[in-house]
Amino acid sequence: SDDKMQKKMIGDLIAEDVDALAISPISSYDTSYLEAAAGKGIRVVAYDTKIVADGIPYIGIDNRKAGEELAAVMAEKLGNQGRVGIVTGDLRQTAHSERMEGIRSYIEENTDIEVAFVESGYANLRISEAEISRIFSEYPDIRGIFATSGVTALGIRQYLGKSPVLVMTVDAQQDALTAVERGELAALADQSGYEIGYETVRFIVENRENESVRLEDQILDADILTKENIKSRETEDVSEEDVSEYEK
């Protein structure tokens, strides 16, 4: 499985005595490798998805907040009424579970919208056409879908075609941004994989002398993009000089 493969890769890197490990865990709760890393003085940081263990810093967006903000946009667009569904990735990953929790809690506490279902656990974030068809057969009155990954959201949108059902997600891959520009995705929490990767390397380099110090999480911004505001989105590219500085 992907989980076993990742653990093998982590074990191989620990055996090579690397200076630091940056991990986006397939399972946030399986921390069996941390003791071996600590025994060799290897700093471990989590990016994109948290590792649920004491003292492991996290670099990424506030996923629960992103879910809440998407839910607020959905509520506004639906006039606070109707039924919606949530389609998530593997809930062993806190990125997906926190987004789902943020969406559901906001809707339940602030709107008259009903969360009709939560479908979860799709391998590699894929969802088949047959599964999408089943969902919409069971819930034909759904007015909105939240997908916790851009890959899943784009698949759902493709299946829906011109249907007025609103689809929202978290990501910042180019095809998802283009879908927002075209109005195919109603909203997107802008999580930049490039920024997360860059800031993770920066974090490790700047803190390489602090192995014994508990480091604070680094929470990155995730703006909510819609067709109305995406054109004014500010993009600040990191220069090649800056990247090369942190590769030294």
CSV table of C-alpha atoms in Angstrom, one decimal:
chain,number,residue,atom,x,y,z
A,1,SER,CA,0.0,0.0,0.0
A,2,ASP,CA,1.0,3.7,-0.3
A,3,ASP,CA,1.3,3.8,3.5
A,4,LYS,CA,3.7,0.9,3.6
A,5,MET,CA,5.8,2.4,0.8
A,6,GLN,CA,6.0,5.7,2.5
A,7,LYS,CA,7.2,4.1,5.8
A,8,LYS,CA,9.8,2.1,3.9
A,9,MET,CA,11.1,5.3,2.2
A,10,ILE,CA,11.2,7.1,5.6
A,11,GLY,CA,13.1,4.1,7.1
A,12,ASP,CA,15.6,4.2,4.2
A,13,LEU,CA,16.3,7.9,4.7
A,14,ILE,CA,16.7,7.4,8.5
A,15,ALA,CA,19.2,4.7,7.8
A,16,GLU,CA,21.2,7.1,5.6
A,17,ASP,CA,21.5,9.5,8.5
A,18,VAL,CA,19.9,12.5,6.8
A,19,ASP,CA,20.0,15.8,8.8
A,20,ALA,CA,16.2,16.4,8.6
A,21,LEU,CA,13.0,14.8,7.3
A,22,ALA,CA,10.1,16.7,5.9
A,23,ILE,CA,7.0,14.4,5.7
A,24,SER,CA,3.5,14.8,4.4
A,25,PRO,CA,2.1,11.7,6.1
A,26,ILE,CA,-0.3,9.3,4.5
A,27,SER,CA,-1.4,8.5,8.1
A,28,SER,CA,-1.2,11.4,10.5
A,29,TYR,CA,-1.5,9.0,13.5
A,30,ASP,CA,1.2,6.3,12.6
A,31,THR,CA,4.3,7.7,14.2
A,32,SER,CA,6.3,4.5,14.5
A,33,TYR,CA,9.3,6.0,12.8
A,34,LEU,CA,9.7,9.0,15.1
A,35,GLU,CA,11.7,7.1,17.8
A,36,ALA,CA,14.2,5.9,15.2
A,37,ALA,CA,14.6,9.5,13.9
A,38,ALA,CA,15.0,10.9,17.4
A,39,GLY,CA,17.6,8.3,18.2
A,40,LYS,CA,19.8,9.6,15.4
A,41,GLY,CA,19.1,13.3,16.1
A,42,ILE,CA,17.1,13.7,12.9
A,43,ARG,CA,14.7,16.7,12.9
A,44,VAL,CA,11.2,15.7,11.6
A,45,VAL,CA,8.8,18.3,10.3
A,46,ALA,CA,5.3,17.8,8.8
A,47,TYR,CA,4.1,19.7,5.8
A,48,ASP,CA,0.7,20.0,4.2
A,49,THR,CA,-0.7,17.4,6.7
A,50,LYS,CA,0.1,17.3,10.4
A,51,ILE,CA,1.8,14.4,12.2
A,52,VAL,CA,-0.1,13.9,15.4
A,53,ALA,CA,2.7,13.7,17.9
A,54,ASP,CA,4.1,16.0,20.5
A,55,GLY,CA,6.9,18.4,19.3
A,56,ILE,CA,6.6,17.9,15.5
A,57,PRO,CA,6.2,21.3,13.8
A,58,TYR,CA,3.7,21.7,11.0
A,59,ILE,CA,4.1,23.9,7.9
A,60,GLY,CA,0.9,24.5,5.9
A,61,ILE,CA,-2.5,26.1,5.9
A,62,ASP,CA,-5.1,26.1,8.7
A,63,ASN,CA,-7.3,23.4,7.2
A,64,ARG,CA,-10.2,23.8,9.6
A,65,LYS,CA,-10.3,27.5,8.9
A,66,ALA,CA,-10.2,26.9,5.2
A,67,GLY,CA,-13.2,24.6,5.5
A,68,GLU,CA,-15.1,27.1,7.5
A,69,GLU,CA,-14.4,29.9,5.0
A,70,LEU,CA,-15.5,27.7,2.1
A,71,ALA,CA,-18.7,26.8,4.0
A,72,ALA,CA,-19.4,30.5,4.5
A,73,VAL,CA,-19.1,31.2,0.8
A,74,MET,CA,-21.4,28.2,0.0
A,75,ALA,CA,-24.0,29.4,2.6
A,76,GLU,CA,-24.0,32.9,1.0
A,77,LYS,CA,-24.4,31.5,-2.5
A,78,LEU,CA,-27.2,29.1,-1.4
A,79,GLY,CA,-29.0,31.7,0.7
A,80,ASN,CA,-28.4,29.6,3.8
A,81,GLN,CA,-30.8,26.9,2.6
A,82,GLY,CA,-30.7,23.5,0.9
A,83,ARG,CA,-28.7,20.3,1.2
A,84,VAL,CA,-25.0,19.8,0.6
A,85,GLY,CA,-22.5,16.9,0.7
A,86,ILE,CA,-18.9,16.5,1.6
A,87,VAL,CA,-16.5,14.2,-0.3
A,88,THR,CA,-13.1,13.7,1.5
A,89,GLY,CA,-9.9,12.0,1.0
A,90,ASP,CA,-8.5,9.6,3.6
A,91,LEU,CA,-9.5,10.8,7.1
A,92,ARG,CA,-6.3,9.3,8.6
A,93,GLN,CA,-4.8,12.5,7.1
A,94,THR,CA,-5.6,15.5,9.3
A,95,ALA,CA,-5.7,17.8,6.3
A,96,HIS,CA,-8.9,16.1,5.1
A,97,SER,CA,-10.5,15.5,8.5
A,98,GLU,CA,-9.9,19.1,9.6
A,99,ARG,CA,-11.3,20.5,6.3
A,100,MET,CA,-14.4,18.3,6.7
A,101,GLU,CA,-14.8,19.3,10.4
A,102,GLY,CA,-14.6,23.0,9.6
A,103,ILE,CA,-17.2,22.7,6.8
A,104,ARG,CA,-19.6,20.7,8.8
A,105,SER,CA,-19.3,22.7,12.0
A,106,TYR,CA,-19.8,26.1,10.3
A,107,ILE,CA,-22.9,24.8,8.4
A,108,GLU,CA,-24.4,23.3,11.5
A,109,GLU,CA,-23.8,26.3,13.7
A,110,ASN,CA,-24.5,29.2,11.3
A,111,THR,CA,-26.9,28.1,8.6
A,112,ASP,CA,-30.1,26.2,7.9
A,113,ILE,CA,-28.3,24.1,5.4
A,114,GLU,CA,-28.3,20.3,5.9
A,115,VAL,CA,-25.1,18.2,5.4
A,116,ALA,CA,-26.8,15.3,3.7
A,117,PHE,CA,-23.7,13.0,3.6
A,118,VAL,CA,-20.0,12.7,4.2
A,119,GLU,CA,-18.2,10.3,1.8
A,120,SER,CA,-14.6,9.5,2.7
A,121,GLY,CA,-11.6,7.3,2.2
A,122,TYR,CA,-11.0,7.5,-1.6
A,123,ALA,CA,-7.7,6.0,-2.5
A,124,ASN,CA,-5.3,8.6,-3.8
A,125,LEU,CA,-8.1,11.1,-3.7
A,126,ARG,CA,-9.8,9.6,-6.8
A,127,ILE,CA,-13.5,9.0,-7.1
A,128,SER,CA,-15.0,6.9,-9.9
A,129,GLU,CA,-17.8,8.0,-12.2
A,130,ALA,CA,-19.8,5.1,-10.8
A,131,GLU,CA,-19.4,6.4,-7.2
A,132,ILE,CA,-20.3,9.9,-8.2
A,133,SER,CA,-23.4,8.6,-10.1
A,134,ARG,CA,-24.4,6.6,-7.0
A,135,ILE,CA,-24.1,9.7,-4.8
A,136,PHE,CA,-26.3,11.9,-7.0
A,137,SER,CA,-28.8,9.1,-7.4
A,138,GLU,CA,-29.1,8.8,-3.6
A,139,TYR,CA,-29.2,12.6,-3.1
A,140,PRO,CA,-30.8,14.1,-6.2
A,141,ASP,CA,-31.6,17.4,-4.4
A,142,ILE,CA,-28.0,18.2,-3.5
A,143,ARG,CA,-27.2,21.9,-4.2
A,144,GLY,CA,-23.6,21.9,-3.3
A,145,ILE,CA,-20.6,19.6,-2.9
A,146,PHE,CA,-17.4,20.2,-0.9
A,147,ALA,CA,-14.4,18.1,-2.0
A,148,THR,CA,-11.4,18.2,0.3
A,149,SER,CA,-9.0,17.8,-2.7
A,150,GLY,CA,-8.8,19.5,-6.0
A,151,VAL,CA,-8.4,16.3,-7.9
A,152,THR,CA,-11.7,15.0,-6.5
A,153,ALA,CA,-13.5,18.3,-7.1
A,154,LEU,CA,-12.5,18.4,-10.8
A,155,GLY,CA,-13.7,14.9,-11.3
A,156,ILE,CA,-17.0,15.7,-9.8
A,157,ARG,CA,-17.4,18.9,-11.8
A,158,GLN,CA,-16.6,17.0,-15.0
A,159,TYR,CA,-19.3,14.4,-14.2
A,160,LEU,CA,-21.8,17.2,-13.4
A,161,GLY,CA,-21.3,19.1,-16.7
A,162,LYS,CA,-23.6,22.1,-16.8
A,163,SER,CA,-25.5,21.1,-13.6
A,164,PRO,CA,-26.0,24.1,-11.3
A,165,VAL,CA,-24.7,22.2,-8.3
A,166,LEU,CA,-21.9,24.2,-6.7
A,167,VAL,CA,-18.5,22.5,-6.2
A,168,MET,CA,-15.9,23.9,-3.8
A,169,THR,CA,-12.5,22.6,-2.8
A,170,VAL,CA,-9.0,23.3,-1.4
A,171,ASP,CA,-6.0,23.4,-3.7
A,172,ALA,CA,-4.1,25.7,-6.1
A,173,GLN,CA,-3.1,23.4,-9.0
A,174,GLN,CA,-3.4,25.2,-12.3
A,175,ASP,CA,-6.3,23.2,-13.6
A,176,ALA,CA,-8.3,24.0,-10.5
A,177,LEU,CA,-7.5,27.7,-10.8
A,178,THR,CA,-8.6,27.7,-14.4
A,179,ALA,CA,-11.8,26.0,-13.4
A,180,VAL,CA,-12.5,28.8,-10.9
A,181,GLU,CA,-11.9,31.4,-13.7
A,182,ARG,CA,-14.4,29.6,-15.9
A,183,GLY,CA,-16.9,29.4,-13.1
A,184,GLU,CA,-16.8,25.6,-13.1
A,185,LEU,CA,-15.6,25.5,-9.5
A,186,ALA,CA,-17.6,28.0,-7.3
A,187,ALA,CA,-14.8,28.6,-4.8
A,188,LEU,CA,-11.3,27.4,-4.0
A,189,ALA,CA,-9.2,27.7,-0.8
A,190,ASP,CA,-5.9,28.7,-2.3
A,191,GLN,CA,-3.3,26.3,-1.0
A,192,SER,CA,-0.1,26.6,-2.9
A,193,GLY,CA,2.0,23.4,-3.0
A,194,TYR,CA,4.9,25.4,-4.2
A,195,GLU,CA,4.7,27.8,-1.3
A,196,ILE,CA,4.4,25.0,1.3
A,197,GLY,CA,7.4,23.2,-0.2
A,198,TYR,CA,9.5,26.3,-0.3
A,199,GLU,CA,8.6,27.4,3.3
A,200,THR,CA,9.3,23.9,4.5
A,201,VAL,CA,12.8,24.0,3.2
A,202,ARG,CA,13.2,27.5,4.6
A,203,PHE,CA,12.0,26.3,8.0
A,204,ILE,CA,14.4,23.4,8.1
A,205,VAL,CA,17.4,25.5,7.1
A,206,GLU,CA,16.7,28.4,9.4
A,207,ASN,CA,16.2,26.0,12.4
A,208,ARG,CA,18.9,23.5,11.8
A,209,GLU,CA,20.8,24.6,14.8
A,210,ASN,CA,17.8,24.3,17.1
A,211,GLU,CA,17.5,20.5,17.3
A,212,SER,CA,16.6,20.5,21.0
A,213,VAL,CA,14.1,23.5,20.8
A,214,ARG,CA,10.4,23.0,20.3
A,215,LEU,CA,9.5,24.9,17.2
A,216,GLU,CA,6.2,26.6,16.5
A,217,ASP,CA,3.9,25.6,13.6
A,218,GLN,CA,4.1,27.9,10.6
A,219,ILE,CA,0.6,28.6,9.3
A,220,LEU,CA,0.4,29.9,5.7
A,221,ASP,CA,-2.4,32.0,4.3
A,222,ALA,CA,-5.1,30.4,2.1
A,223,ASP,CA,-7.3,33.0,0.4
A,224,ILE,CA,-10.8,32.0,-0.8
A,225,LEU,CA,-10.9,32.4,-4.6
A,226,THR,CA,-14.0,32.8,-6.7
A,227,LYS,CA,-14.7,33.8,-10.2
A,228,GLU,CA,-15.3,37.3,-8.9
A,229,ASN,CA,-12.0,37.8,-7.2
A,230,ILE,CA,-9.5,35.4,-8.9
A,231,LYS,CA,-8.4,38.0,-11.5
A,232,SER,CA,-7.2,40.3,-8.8
A,233,ARG,CA,-5.3,37.5,-7.0
A,234,GLU,CA,-1.8,38.6,-6.2
A,235,THR,CA,1.0,36.1,-7.2
A,236,GLU,CA,4.4,36.7,-5.7
A,237,ASP,CA,6.9,34.4,-7.4
A,238,VAL,CA,9.9,33.3,-5.4
A,239,SER,CA,13.1,34.3,-7.2
A,240,GLU,CA,15.6,31.7,-8.4
A,241,GLU,CA,18.2,33.5,-6.2
A,242,ASP,CA,16.0,33.0,-3.1
A,243,VAL,CA,15.5,29.3,-3.9
A,244,SER,CA,19.3,28.7,-4.5
A,245,GLU,CA,20.0,30.4,-1.1
A,246,TYR,CA,18.0,27.7,0.7
A,247,GLU,CA,19.5,24.9,-1.4
A,248,LYS,CA,23.0,25.5,-0.1
